[in-house]
Tab-separated table of C-alpha atoms in Angstrom:
chain	number	residue	atom	x	y	z
A	9	MET	CA	114.692	91.838	52.802
A	10	THR	CA	111.554	93.304	54.411
A	11	GLN	CA	110.953	90.439	56.716
A	12	PRO	CA	114.230	90.843	58.770
A	13	SER	CA	113.415	94.450	58.999
A	14	ARG	CA	109.993	93.676	60.718
A	15	VAL	CA	111.606	91.257	63.017
A	16	GLY	CA	114.165	93.900	63.932
A	17	ARG	CA	111.564	96.295	64.653
A	18	HIS	CA	109.481	93.754	66.584
A	19	ASP	CA	112.597	92.840	68.719
A	20	THR	CA	113.051	96.564	69.424
A	21	SER	CA	109.681	96.987	70.593
A	22	ASP	CA	109.854	93.917	72.717
A	23	GLN	CA	113.032	95.216	74.286
A	24	ARG	CA	111.419	98.417	75.116
A	25	ASN	CA	108.474	96.689	76.739
A	26	ASP	CA	110.836	94.575	78.681
A	27	GLU	CA	112.774	97.442	79.707
A	28	ALA	CA	109.768	99.264	80.768
A	29	ALA	CA	108.530	96.280	82.868
A	30	HIS	CA	111.939	96.030	84.604
A	31	ALA	CA	111.797	99.771	85.212
A	32	GLU	CA	108.729	99.149	87.413
A	33	LEU	CA	110.731	96.564	89.288
A	34	ARG	CA	113.872	98.956	89.524
A	35	PRO	CA	113.708	99.431	93.305
A	36	ILE	CA	113.959	95.735	93.909
A	37	ALA	CA	117.671	95.579	94.165
A	38	PRO	CA	119.752	93.287	96.740
A	39	SER	CA	119.512	95.084	99.991
A	40	PRO	CA	122.392	95.087	102.528
A	41	ARG	CA	120.494	92.464	104.502
A	42	ASP	CA	120.247	90.149	101.432
A	43	PRO	CA	123.415	90.688	99.117
A	44	VAL	CA	122.851	87.253	97.414
A	45	GLN	CA	120.756	87.348	94.368
A	46	ALA	CA	117.989	84.877	93.724
A	47	PRO	CA	119.338	81.499	92.468
A	48	ARG	CA	118.626	80.780	88.782
A	49	ARG	CA	116.450	77.955	87.793
A	50	GLY	CA	118.115	74.656	88.194
A	51	GLU	CA	120.818	75.859	90.643
A	52	PRO	CA	120.698	74.310	94.036
A	53	HIS	CA	119.690	76.018	97.075
A	54	HIS	CA	122.350	76.038	99.663
A	55	SER	CA	120.257	77.426	102.554
A	56	ARG	CA	116.911	76.554	103.911
A	57	HIS	CA	116.890	78.942	106.861
A	58	LEU	CA	114.104	81.324	107.475
A	59	SER	CA	113.934	84.200	104.870
A	60	LEU	CA	111.500	86.579	106.193
A	61	GLU	CA	113.134	89.820	105.008
A	62	PRO	CA	112.423	93.113	106.668
A	63	GLY	CA	113.332	96.470	105.356
A	64	ASP	CA	112.666	95.843	101.449
A	65	LYS	CA	112.977	99.212	99.993
A	66	HIS	CA	110.297	100.285	97.515
A	67	ASP	CA	109.948	103.225	95.360
A	68	GLU	CA	106.585	104.782	94.783
A	69	ARG	CA	107.389	105.018	91.195
A	70	SER	CA	107.217	101.185	90.896
A	71	THR	CA	103.276	101.525	91.328
A	72	PRO	CA	102.348	104.052	88.597
A	73	SER	CA	98.584	103.495	89.406
A	74	SER	CA	99.108	104.858	92.997
A	75	HIS	CA	97.504	108.185	93.481
A	76	HIS	CA	98.458	108.345	97.303
A	77	ASP	CA	101.280	110.280	98.436
A	78	ILE	CA	103.300	107.706	100.297
A	79	PRO	CA	105.476	108.913	103.282
A	80	GLU	CA	108.955	108.039	102.868
A	81	ALA	CA	109.397	106.657	106.197
A	82	HIS	CA	106.980	103.866	105.725
A	83	ARG	CA	109.986	101.969	104.132
A	84	ASN	CA	111.467	101.334	107.631
A	85	LEU	CA	108.284	99.489	108.936
A	86	ASP	CA	109.786	96.037	109.204
A	87	ASP	CA	106.816	94.240	110.367
A	88	ILE	CA	104.945	95.027	107.150
A	89	ALA	CA	107.989	94.785	104.814
A	90	VAL	CA	108.785	91.358	105.705
A	91	ASN	CA	109.197	88.627	103.009
A	92	ARG	CA	107.509	85.436	103.328
A	93	TYR	CA	108.988	82.313	104.734
A	94	LYS	CA	110.528	80.361	101.743
A	95	ASP	CA	109.723	76.715	101.631
A	96	GLU	CA	110.667	75.095	98.308
A	97	ASN	CA	107.663	72.728	98.208
A	98	LEU	CA	105.335	75.178	99.291
A	99	GLU	CA	106.583	77.718	96.623
A	100	ASP	CA	106.571	75.076	93.691
A	101	ALA	CA	102.875	74.288	94.671
A	102	ARG	CA	101.964	77.886	94.660
A	103	THR	CA	103.689	78.483	91.306
A	104	HIS	CA	101.923	75.528	89.612
A	105	ASP	CA	98.562	76.792	90.878
A	106	LEU	CA	99.346	80.343	89.631
A	107	GLU	CA	100.287	79.037	86.259
A	108	GLY	CA	97.126	77.054	86.083
A	109	ARG	CA	94.990	80.054	86.968
A	110	THR	CA	96.833	82.276	84.351
A	111	GLY	CA	96.540	79.592	81.630
A	112	GLN	CA	92.683	79.573	82.237
A	113	GLY	CA	92.683	83.382	82.052
A	114	ARG	CA	94.494	83.293	78.750
A	115	SER	CA	91.977	81.084	77.059
A	116	ALA	CA	89.658	84.064	76.707
A	117	SER	CA	92.258	86.412	75.928
A	118	ASP	CA	93.207	88.440	72.637
A	119	GLY	CA	96.446	88.351	70.660
A	120	ASN	CA	98.256	90.215	73.590
A	121	GLY	CA	97.656	87.291	75.833
A	122	LEU	CA	95.389	89.294	78.249
A	123	SER	CA	91.836	88.751	78.943
A	124	ALA	CA	89.403	91.451	78.726
A	125	GLY	CA	89.057	91.765	82.646
A	126	ALA	CA	92.822	91.778	83.049
A	127	GLN	CA	93.167	94.539	80.445
A	128	ASP	CA	90.561	96.709	82.297
A	129	GLN	CA	92.559	96.117	85.499
A	130	HIS	CA	95.770	97.183	83.812
A	131	LYS	CA	94.199	100.858	83.610
A	132	PRO	CA	95.105	103.023	86.388
A	133	SER	CA	92.096	104.226	88.565
A	134	GLU	CA	91.238	107.620	87.533
A	135	GLY	CA	89.918	110.550	89.624
A	136	LEU	CA	91.344	109.261	93.083
A	137	GLN	CA	93.805	111.708	94.242
A	138	VAL	CA	94.760	111.369	97.781
A	139	SER	CA	97.191	113.670	99.463
A	140	ARG	CA	100.215	112.799	101.744
A	141	LEU	CA	98.067	114.200	104.807
A	142	ALA	CA	95.035	111.993	103.816
A	143	THR	CA	97.273	109.062	103.643
A	144	GLN	CA	98.647	109.634	107.007
A	145	ILE	CA	95.216	110.355	108.586
A	146	TYR	CA	94.089	106.849	107.134
A	147	THR	CA	97.135	105.064	108.353
A	148	VAL	CA	96.826	106.539	111.888
A	149	SER	CA	93.137	105.913	112.087
A	150	TYR	CA	93.695	102.207	111.153
A	151	LEU	CA	96.308	102.087	113.741
A	152	ILE	CA	94.098	103.296	116.317
A	153	LEU	CA	91.261	101.143	115.356
A	154	PHE	CA	93.128	97.848	115.144
A	155	SER	CA	95.051	98.621	118.409
A	156	PHE	CA	91.553	98.371	120.151
A	157	LEU	CA	90.880	95.059	118.367
A	158	GLY	CA	94.341	93.636	119.273
A	159	THR	CA	94.186	94.721	122.853
A	160	LEU	CA	90.615	93.195	123.261
A	161	ALA	CA	91.718	90.013	121.615
A	162	ARG	CA	94.865	89.805	123.743
A	163	LEU	CA	92.778	90.383	126.962
A	164	GLY	CA	90.251	88.069	125.935
A	165	LEU	CA	92.531	85.224	125.052
A	166	GLN	CA	94.399	85.818	128.382
A	167	TRP	CA	91.387	85.348	130.193
A	168	LEU	CA	90.232	82.292	128.339
A	169	THR	CA	93.574	80.456	128.851
A	170	ASN	CA	94.092	81.340	132.496
A	171	TYR	CA	92.255	78.472	134.147
A	172	ALA	CA	92.998	76.040	136.946
A	173	GLY	CA	95.507	73.463	135.829
A	174	ALA	CA	96.655	75.344	132.649
A	175	PRO	CA	99.773	73.783	131.198
A	176	VAL	CA	101.317	76.898	130.236
A	177	PHE	CA	101.394	80.584	131.157
A	178	PRO	CA	98.684	82.691	129.114
A	179	SER	CA	101.141	85.030	127.461
A	180	VAL	CA	102.329	82.194	125.134
A	181	TRP	CA	98.883	82.079	123.642
A	182	PHE	CA	98.395	85.466	122.403
A	183	ASN	CA	102.031	85.697	121.182
A	184	PHE	CA	101.575	82.676	119.285
A	185	GLY	CA	98.253	83.781	117.818
A	186	GLY	CA	99.605	87.330	116.768
A	187	SER	CA	102.522	85.703	115.038
A	188	VAL	CA	100.406	83.424	113.128
A	189	VAL	CA	98.327	86.440	111.847
A	190	MET	CA	101.592	88.108	110.996
A	191	GLY	CA	102.855	85.195	108.972
A	192	PHE	CA	99.550	85.154	107.143
A	193	LEU	CA	99.702	88.750	106.210
A	194	ALA	CA	103.412	88.375	105.043
A	195	GLU	CA	102.676	85.399	102.807
A	196	ASP	CA	99.184	86.441	101.566
A	197	ARG	CA	98.951	87.645	97.917
A	198	MET	CA	95.221	87.712	97.568
A	199	LEU	CA	93.800	90.213	100.036
A	200	PHE	CA	95.727	93.093	98.549
A	201	ARG	CA	96.060	91.659	94.989
A	202	HIS	CA	94.907	94.831	93.278
A	203	GLU	CA	97.497	96.877	95.110
A	204	TRP	CA	96.963	100.520	94.196
A	205	GLY	CA	94.439	99.678	91.520
A	206	THR	CA	96.541	97.503	89.241
A	207	PRO	CA	97.324	93.879	90.041
A	208	THR	CA	100.986	94.242	88.973
A	209	TYR	CA	102.031	90.917	90.483
A	210	GLU	CA	99.581	88.699	88.457
A	211	HIS	CA	100.415	90.708	85.341
A	212	GLN	CA	104.009	89.917	85.769
A	213	ILE	CA	103.227	86.253	86.300
A	214	GLU	CA	101.274	86.352	83.038
A	215	LYS	CA	104.122	88.143	81.171
A	216	ALA	CA	106.638	85.706	82.496
A	217	LYS	CA	104.445	82.748	81.467
A	218	ARG	CA	104.058	84.142	77.969
A	219	ASP	CA	107.720	84.905	77.555
A	220	GLU	CA	108.492	81.335	78.644
A	221	GLU	CA	106.032	79.849	76.214
A	222	SER	CA	106.669	82.216	73.158
A	223	GLY	CA	110.327	82.807	73.772
A	224	GLY	CA	111.494	79.240	73.535
A	225	GLY	CA	115.235	78.816	73.528
A	226	SER	CA	115.889	82.098	71.925
A	227	GLY	CA	116.058	84.112	75.174
A	228	ASP	CA	117.619	83.648	78.551
A	229	SER	CA	115.561	80.780	80.129
A	230	ALA	CA	116.198	82.079	83.498
A	231	ARG	CA	114.770	85.452	82.817
A	232	PRO	CA	110.862	84.514	83.742
A	233	ALA	CA	112.092	83.042	87.108
A	234	VAL	CA	114.011	86.273	87.795
A	235	ASP	CA	111.158	88.511	86.857
A	236	LEU	CA	108.711	86.495	88.983
A	237	ALA	CA	111.041	86.723	92.014
A	238	ALA	CA	111.182	90.480	91.481
A	239	ALA	CA	107.443	90.666	91.221
A	240	LYS	CA	106.933	88.875	94.259
A	241	LYS	CA	109.280	91.278	96.169
A	242	ALA	CA	107.547	94.255	94.533
A	243	HIS	CA	104.158	93.132	95.692
A	244	LEU	CA	105.516	92.699	99.317
A	245	ALA	CA	106.819	96.061	99.190
A	246	THR	CA	103.835	97.538	97.724
A	247	LYS	CA	101.568	96.182	100.518
A	248	LYS	CA	103.435	98.007	103.248
A	249	THR	CA	102.284	101.331	101.824
A	250	ILE	CA	98.571	100.431	101.891
A	251	PRO	CA	96.987	101.965	105.125
A	252	LEU	CA	94.701	99.036	105.834
A	253	HIS	CA	97.742	96.628	105.675
A	254	ILE	CA	99.706	98.687	107.931
A	255	GLY	CA	96.713	98.630	110.365
A	256	LEU	CA	96.384	94.955	110.233
A	257	ALA	CA	100.188	94.137	110.630
A	258	THR	CA	101.414	96.961	112.830
A	259	GLY	CA	98.163	97.737	114.583
A	260	PHE	CA	96.523	94.444	115.157
A	261	CYS	CA	99.393	91.998	115.309
A	262	GLY	CA	101.630	94.425	117.254
A	263	SER	CA	98.776	95.076	119.712
A	264	PHE	CA	97.928	91.431	120.022
A	265	THR	CA	101.423	90.427	121.025
A	266	SER	CA	103.327	91.756	123.823
A	267	PHE	CA	107.165	91.622	124.448
A	268	SER	CA	106.754	93.180	127.836
A	269	SER	CA	104.478	90.543	129.060
A	270	PHE	CA	107.081	87.959	127.908
A	271	MET	CA	109.674	89.790	129.956
A	272	ARG	CA	107.323	90.107	132.970
A	273	ASP	CA	106.779	86.325	132.894
A	274	SER	CA	110.512	85.651	132.593
A	275	PHE	CA	111.220	87.727	135.566
A	276	LEU	CA	108.354	86.265	137.594
A	277	ALA	CA	109.750	82.735	136.713
A	278	VAL	CA	113.096	83.646	138.374
A	279	SER	CA	111.472	85.205	141.399
A	280	ASN	CA	109.110	82.196	141.640
A	281	ASP	CA	106.068	84.498	141.316
A	282	LEU	CA	104.801	83.151	138.079
A	283	THR	CA	101.465	82.020	139.067
A	284	TYR	CA	98.567	81.409	136.560
A	285	GLY	CA	95.270	79.415	136.885
A	286	SER	CA	93.559	82.119	138.676
A	287	SER	CA	91.219	84.945	137.818
A	288	SER	CA	93.884	87.053	136.505
A	289	SER	CA	97.453	86.551	135.250
A	290	SER	CA	98.602	89.558	137.214
A	291	SER	CA	96.979	88.386	140.480
A	292	SER	CA	98.958	86.824	143.279
A	293	SER	CA	96.136	84.815	144.731
A	294	THR	CA	97.957	81.604	144.364
A	295	THR	CA	101.400	80.715	145.920
A	296	THR	CA	104.296	78.637	144.733
A	297	ALA	CA	106.540	76.251	146.526
A	298	PRO	CA	109.978	77.446	147.723
A	299	ARG	CA	112.839	76.552	145.333
A	300	ASN	CA	116.445	76.999	145.034
A	301	GLY	CA	118.215	79.192	142.385
A	302	GLY	CA	118.914	76.395	139.911
A	303	TYR	CA	115.309	75.688	139.690
A	304	SER	CA	114.656	79.445	139.099
A	305	PHE	CA	117.280	79.495	136.362
A	306	MET	CA	115.512	76.522	134.608
A	307	ALA	CA	112.160	78.227	134.872
A	308	LEU	CA	113.733	81.251	133.172
A	309	LEU	CA	115.038	79.231	130.264
A	310	ALA	CA	111.603	77.435	129.996
A	311	VAL	CA	109.771	80.772	129.562
A	312	ILE	CA	112.212	82.006	126.856
A	313	ILE	CA	112.271	78.777	124.942
A	314	ILE	CA	108.569	78.244	124.956
A	315	THR	CA	107.700	81.840	124.027
A	316	VAL	CA	110.483	82.134	121.235
A	317	THR	CA	109.823	78.719	119.622
A	318	ALA	CA	106.040	79.062	119.884
A	319	SER	CA	106.121	82.580	118.249
A	320	LEU	CA	108.508	81.449	115.466
A	321	SER	CA	106.380	78.370	114.922
A	322	GLY	CA	103.338	80.545	114.656
A	323	LEU	CA	104.968	82.788	112.115
A	324	ILE	CA	105.734	79.889	109.817
A	325	ALA	CA	102.365	78.325	110.320
A	326	GLY	CA	100.827	81.529	109.201
A	327	THR	CA	102.772	81.635	105.912
A	328	HIS	CA	101.600	78.014	105.367
A	329	LEU	CA	98.046	78.827	106.102
A	330	ALA	CA	97.949	81.880	103.708
A	331	SER	CA	99.327	79.508	100.960
A	332	ALA	CA	96.687	76.835	101.580
A	333	LEU	CA	93.966	79.301	101.845
A	334	GLU	CA	94.952	81.297	98.708
A	335	PRO	CA	92.301	79.601	96.356
A	336	VAL	CA	89.517	80.683	98.551
A	337	THR	CA	90.980	84.022	99.940
A	338	PRO	CA	88.909	86.924	98.536
A	339	SER	CA	90.560	90.087	97.224
A	340	LEU	CA	89.680	93.415	98.720
A	341	PRO	CA	88.116	95.589	95.940
A	342	PHE	CA	90.388	98.721	95.380
A	343	LEU	CA	87.837	101.420	94.969
A	344	ALA	CA	85.655	100.273	97.851
A	345	THR	CA	88.546	100.088	100.046
A	346	ARG	CA	89.878	103.679	99.220
A	347	ARG	CA	86.488	105.401	99.007
A	348	VAL	CA	84.502	103.530	101.693
A	349	ALA	CA	86.754	101.582	104.161
A	350	ASP	CA	89.391	104.243	104.753
A	351	ARG	CA	86.825	107.124	105.408
A	352	LEU	CA	84.792	104.698	107.646
A	353	ALA	CA	87.947	103.785	109.596
A	354	VAL	CA	88.569	107.541	110.565
A	355	LEU	CA	85.028	107.824	112.058
A	356	LEU	CA	85.169	104.390	113.793
A	357	ALA	CA	88.744	104.978	115.111
A	358	TRP	CA	88.552	108.504	116.543
A	359	GLY	CA	84.860	107.869	117.627
A	360	SER	CA	85.774	104.792	119.436
A	361	TRP	CA	88.752	106.276	121.190
A	362	ALA	CA	86.613	109.250	122.423
A	363	GLY	CA	84.000	106.692	123.602
A	364	ALA	CA	86.669	104.792	125.620
A	365	VAL	CA	87.782	108.198	127.219
A	366	VAL	CA	84.122	108.959	128.252
A	367	LEU	CA	83.575	105.513	129.682
A	368	ALA	CA	86.776	105.852	131.649
A	369	ALA	CA	85.653	109.170	133.088
A	370	VAL	CA	82.070	108.239	133.727
A	371	PRO	CA	81.918	104.395	133.895
A	372	PRO	CA	78.740	102.661	134.064
A	373	ALA	CA	80.324	100.326	136.758
A	374	ASP	CA	83.720	100.163	138.317
A	375	HIS	CA	84.283	96.669	137.209
A	376	TRP	CA	84.272	97.686	133.530
A	377	ARG	CA	86.760	100.291	134.174
A	378	GLY	CA	89.267	97.983	135.882
A	379	VAL	CA	88.815	95.224	133.346
A	380	ALA	CA	89.354	97.052	129.912
A	381	VAL	CA	88.402	100.606	129.622
A	382	PHE	CA	91.652	102.228	130.805
A	383	SER	CA	93.633	99.696	128.508
A	384	LEU	CA	91.539	100.874	125.527
A	385	VAL	CA	92.277	104.435	126.389
A	386	LEU	CA	95.917	104.008	126.419
A	387	ALA	CA	96.346	101.248	123.628
A	388	PRO	CA	96.527	103.718	120.708
A	389	LEU	CA	99.390	105.777	122.395
A	390	GLY	CA	101.366	102.569	122.548
A	391	THR	CA	100.823	101.617	118.860
A	392	LEU	CA	101.380	105.006	117.632
A	393	ALA	CA	104.647	105.285	119.636
A	394	ARG	CA	105.872	101.927	118.295
A	395	PHE	CA	104.892	102.916	114.721
A	396	TYR	CA	106.915	106.180	114.724
A	397	LEU	CA	109.808	104.657	116.477
A	398	SER	CA	109.921	102.082	113.784
A	399	GLN	CA	109.862	104.795	111.081
A	400	TRP	CA	112.513	106.902	112.583
A	401	LEU	CA	115.010	104.200	113.901
A	402	ASN	CA	114.580	101.090	111.923
A	403	GLY	CA	116.466	102.396	108.881
A	404	LEU	CA	119.540	103.243	110.924
A	405	SER	CA	120.901	99.697	110.893
A	406	PRO	CA	119.696	97.010	108.452
A	407	ALA	CA	121.113	94.348	110.723
A	408	PHE	CA	119.661	95.569	113.934
A	409	PRO	CA	116.062	97.032	113.933
A	410	LEU	CA	116.661	99.710	116.393
A	411	GLY	CA	113.171	101.056	116.507
A	412	THR	CA	111.643	97.816	117.446
A	413	PHE	CA	114.405	97.053	120.073
A	414	ALA	CA	113.785	100.699	121.545
A	415	ALA	CA	110.047	100.156	121.586
A	416	ASN	CA	110.340	96.710	123.452
A	417	VAL	CA	112.942	97.830	126.068
A	418	LEU	CA	111.013	101.038	126.768
A	419	GLY	CA	107.670	99.424	127.111
A	420	THR	CA	109.217	96.569	129.362
A	421	ALA	CA	110.616	99.380	131.539
A	422	VAL	CA	107.267	101.167	131.786
A	423	LEU	CA	105.497	97.907	132.619
A	424	GLY	CA	108.005	97.007	135.389
A	425	MET	CA	107.376	100.549	137.008
A	426	ALA	CA	103.673	100.089	136.751
A	427	TRP	CA	103.777	96.610	138.306
A	428	ASP	CA	105.881	97.996	141.285
A	429	LEU	CA	103.590	100.961	141.844
A	430	GLN	CA	100.575	98.474	141.935
A	431	ARG	CA	102.214	96.533	144.761
A	432	VAL	CA	103.728	99.221	146.968
A	433	PRO	CA	101.302	100.475	149.846
A	434	LEU	CA	100.306	104.053	149.105
A	435	GLY	CA	97.936	104.768	151.964
A	436	GLY	CA	94.348	104.055	152.401
A	437	GLY	CA	92.879	106.867	150.422
A	438	GLY	CA	89.693	106.449	148.275
A	439	GLY	CA	91.708	106.889	145.070
A	440	VAL	CA	93.859	103.798	145.597
A	441	VAL	CA	91.516	101.452	143.636
A	442	VAL	CA	91.235	103.874	140.713
A	443	GLY	CA	94.978	104.486	140.669
A	444	CYS	CA	95.625	100.709	140.636
A	445	GLN	CA	93.274	100.402	137.702
A	446	VAL	CA	94.978	103.152	135.738
A	447	LEU	CA	98.267	101.307	136.259
A	448	GLN	CA	96.652	98.021	135.115
A	449	GLY	CA	95.637	99.995	131.988
A	450	VAL	CA	99.150	101.188	131.359
A	451	GLU	CA	100.408	97.724	131.580
A	452	ASP	CA	97.718	96.078	129.396
A	453	GLY	CA	96.990	98.933	127.116
A	454	PHE	CA	100.106	101.140	126.632
A	455	CYS	CA	102.889	98.673	127.338
A	456	GLY	CA	101.069	95.658	125.595
A	457	CYS	CA	100.753	97.792	122.506
A	458	LEU	CA	104.173	99.597	122.608
A	459	THR	CA	106.010	96.148	122.725
A	460	THR	CA	105.569	93.488	120.142
A	461	VAL	CA	106.628	89.875	119.577
A	462	SER	CA	105.083	89.277	116.060
A	463	THR	CA	107.348	92.096	114.581
A	464	TRP	CA	110.338	90.926	116.643
A	465	VAL	CA	110.078	87.328	115.490
A	466	ALA	CA	109.461	88.421	111.840
A	467	GLU	CA	112.632	90.405	111.916
A	468	LEU	CA	114.573	87.452	113.578
A	469	ALA	CA	113.510	85.389	110.703
A	470	GLY	CA	114.166	87.925	108.104
A	471	LEU	CA	117.755	88.767	108.881
A	472	SER	CA	119.962	87.746	106.060
A	473	ARG	CA	122.691	86.202	108.349
A	474	ARG	CA	121.984	83.944	111.291
A	475	ARG	CA	124.646	85.648	113.356
A	476	GLN	CA	122.762	88.999	113.054
A	477	ALA	CA	119.504	87.193	114.109
A	478	TRP	CA	121.307	85.675	117.229
A	479	VAL	CA	122.774	89.145	118.194
A	480	TYR	CA	119.487	90.965	117.742
A	481	GLY	CA	117.354	88.374	119.443
A	482	GLY	CA	119.940	87.853	122.148
A	483	ALA	CA	120.323	91.611	122.918
A	484	SER	CA	116.585	92.019	123.064
A	485	VAL	CA	115.918	89.383	125.561
A	486	VAL	CA	119.130	90.170	127.637
A	487	ALA	CA	118.125	93.892	127.568
A	488	GLY	CA	114.562	93.344	128.514
A	489	PHE	CA	115.264	91.034	131.302
A	490	ALA	CA	118.071	93.228	132.660
A	491	VAL	CA	115.738	96.249	132.764
A	492	MET	CA	112.999	93.879	134.690
A	493	VAL	CA	115.518	92.897	137.239
A	494	ALA	CA	116.664	96.509	137.726
A	495	VAL	CA	113.036	97.878	138.068
A	496	MET	CA	111.145	95.101	139.848
A	497	GLY	CA	114.071	93.259	141.502
A	498	GLY	CA	114.631	95.754	144.098
A	499	LEU	CA	111.046	95.804	145.468
A	500	ARG	CA	110.691	92.046	145.095
A	501	TRP	CA	113.950	91.160	147.062
A	502	SER	CA	113.578	93.787	149.603
A	503	HIS	CA	109.966	94.153	150.703
A	504	GLY	CA	108.033	91.809	148.344
A	505	PHE	CA	105.127	92.352	146.245
A	506	ALA	CA	102.070	93.481	148.263
A	507	THR	CA	98.359	92.428	147.495
A	508	LEU	CA	96.688	94.273	144.736
A	509	MET	CA	94.292	96.908	145.846
A	510	CYS	CA	92.032	96.705	142.639
A	511	ILE	CA	90.021	94.230	140.760
A	512	HIS	CA	90.944	93.694	137.009
């Protein structure tokens, strides 16, 4: 009679362990955007549409090893909370690969099924207390630093792809490239594998595998699969609280892509002013042949179709790239990132911003100031404005990310005004050239970083209903184009665009 008693105590202990494990995954509940639960093993999938899922909610209690005080508003950052594009064959291959690696790790494990290294990683990092203020400083510093890198990458790619005989307008290139990086970050599970000091995702995979092997037919056969799905969502939700990941997704990808440039090209296509293949995409040194309104409408559709499809394709390509490179993708060490990289980012970000301001005030050459310096001075302002708009507004409506929508429409309006002011004769004063360069910095720096395509397409792919995606995407394009017509149309169809007075 003692043997059943031991079994009962063992079952009670296992049950408590399972309850504790599920308590860590407690915040992963079906959100209003995705009310349907994950299908059980063996059940058919009825939908193959994109499943990048913005707005996953995450409770800091689900990461007990975290010593950062995470701001509550970080939950609303859709561009870093997106789920990955779910492809059944891609996910099956990843699952088999992960099972193979966890099987190798268990070959040197003890009776609990965890290797010595994994047991050490289970222990929370001690002595690393970071306040809410420090977390916000690190996050803002990463946003500033990566806004510089994203702006320079966008301007550089724009210049590289703006050549004589170019088959497509330059804005397609950086919107596609930024979407690829966004898809990679959304799908990747290796760069931030250690999360806040404990690789919870890998531990859940090991636990589910052990339960599947040891439990046999006594338990619910679908439970390991459900645990894995919850662990994946928990890992994606945890990544959005890491300052470095916020900098990469919101800072770099958001600054690399530009919704305002997309809307500018859409208007220029209608007005028959979309010229490229010259020294600058904003230059009007080349002319176009006259055409009727029907051709202008077709040109508008071409710009919209090419940009949206290329960006969505880039997002999906990024997820596949992350899965293909997972075996060779390194993991960022937790302590080195927290103690070295975070503090170094503060010095680099604020020092670089101060240096850009000095170069704008006392430039070594006028050419440098017109090309990039003013853009770098204003780029962090656009990135930070978009970041806080997402925090404040994206949580208001799960079906319509209002923060991203407001940032894109506002940035489009500002770009239209700067474009008009550049092309209106203001007199022959000596400050005309400098003023024109400042306006170009507003367009490329502030507006380019305030608006984003990578986040926009990630949200389109992540909305749980196709109707919501069509409404949100259509409203963004219609509102942005309407703003451009209202701001730029009056000058274009009354006096026309004058020649630029600055070199950029």
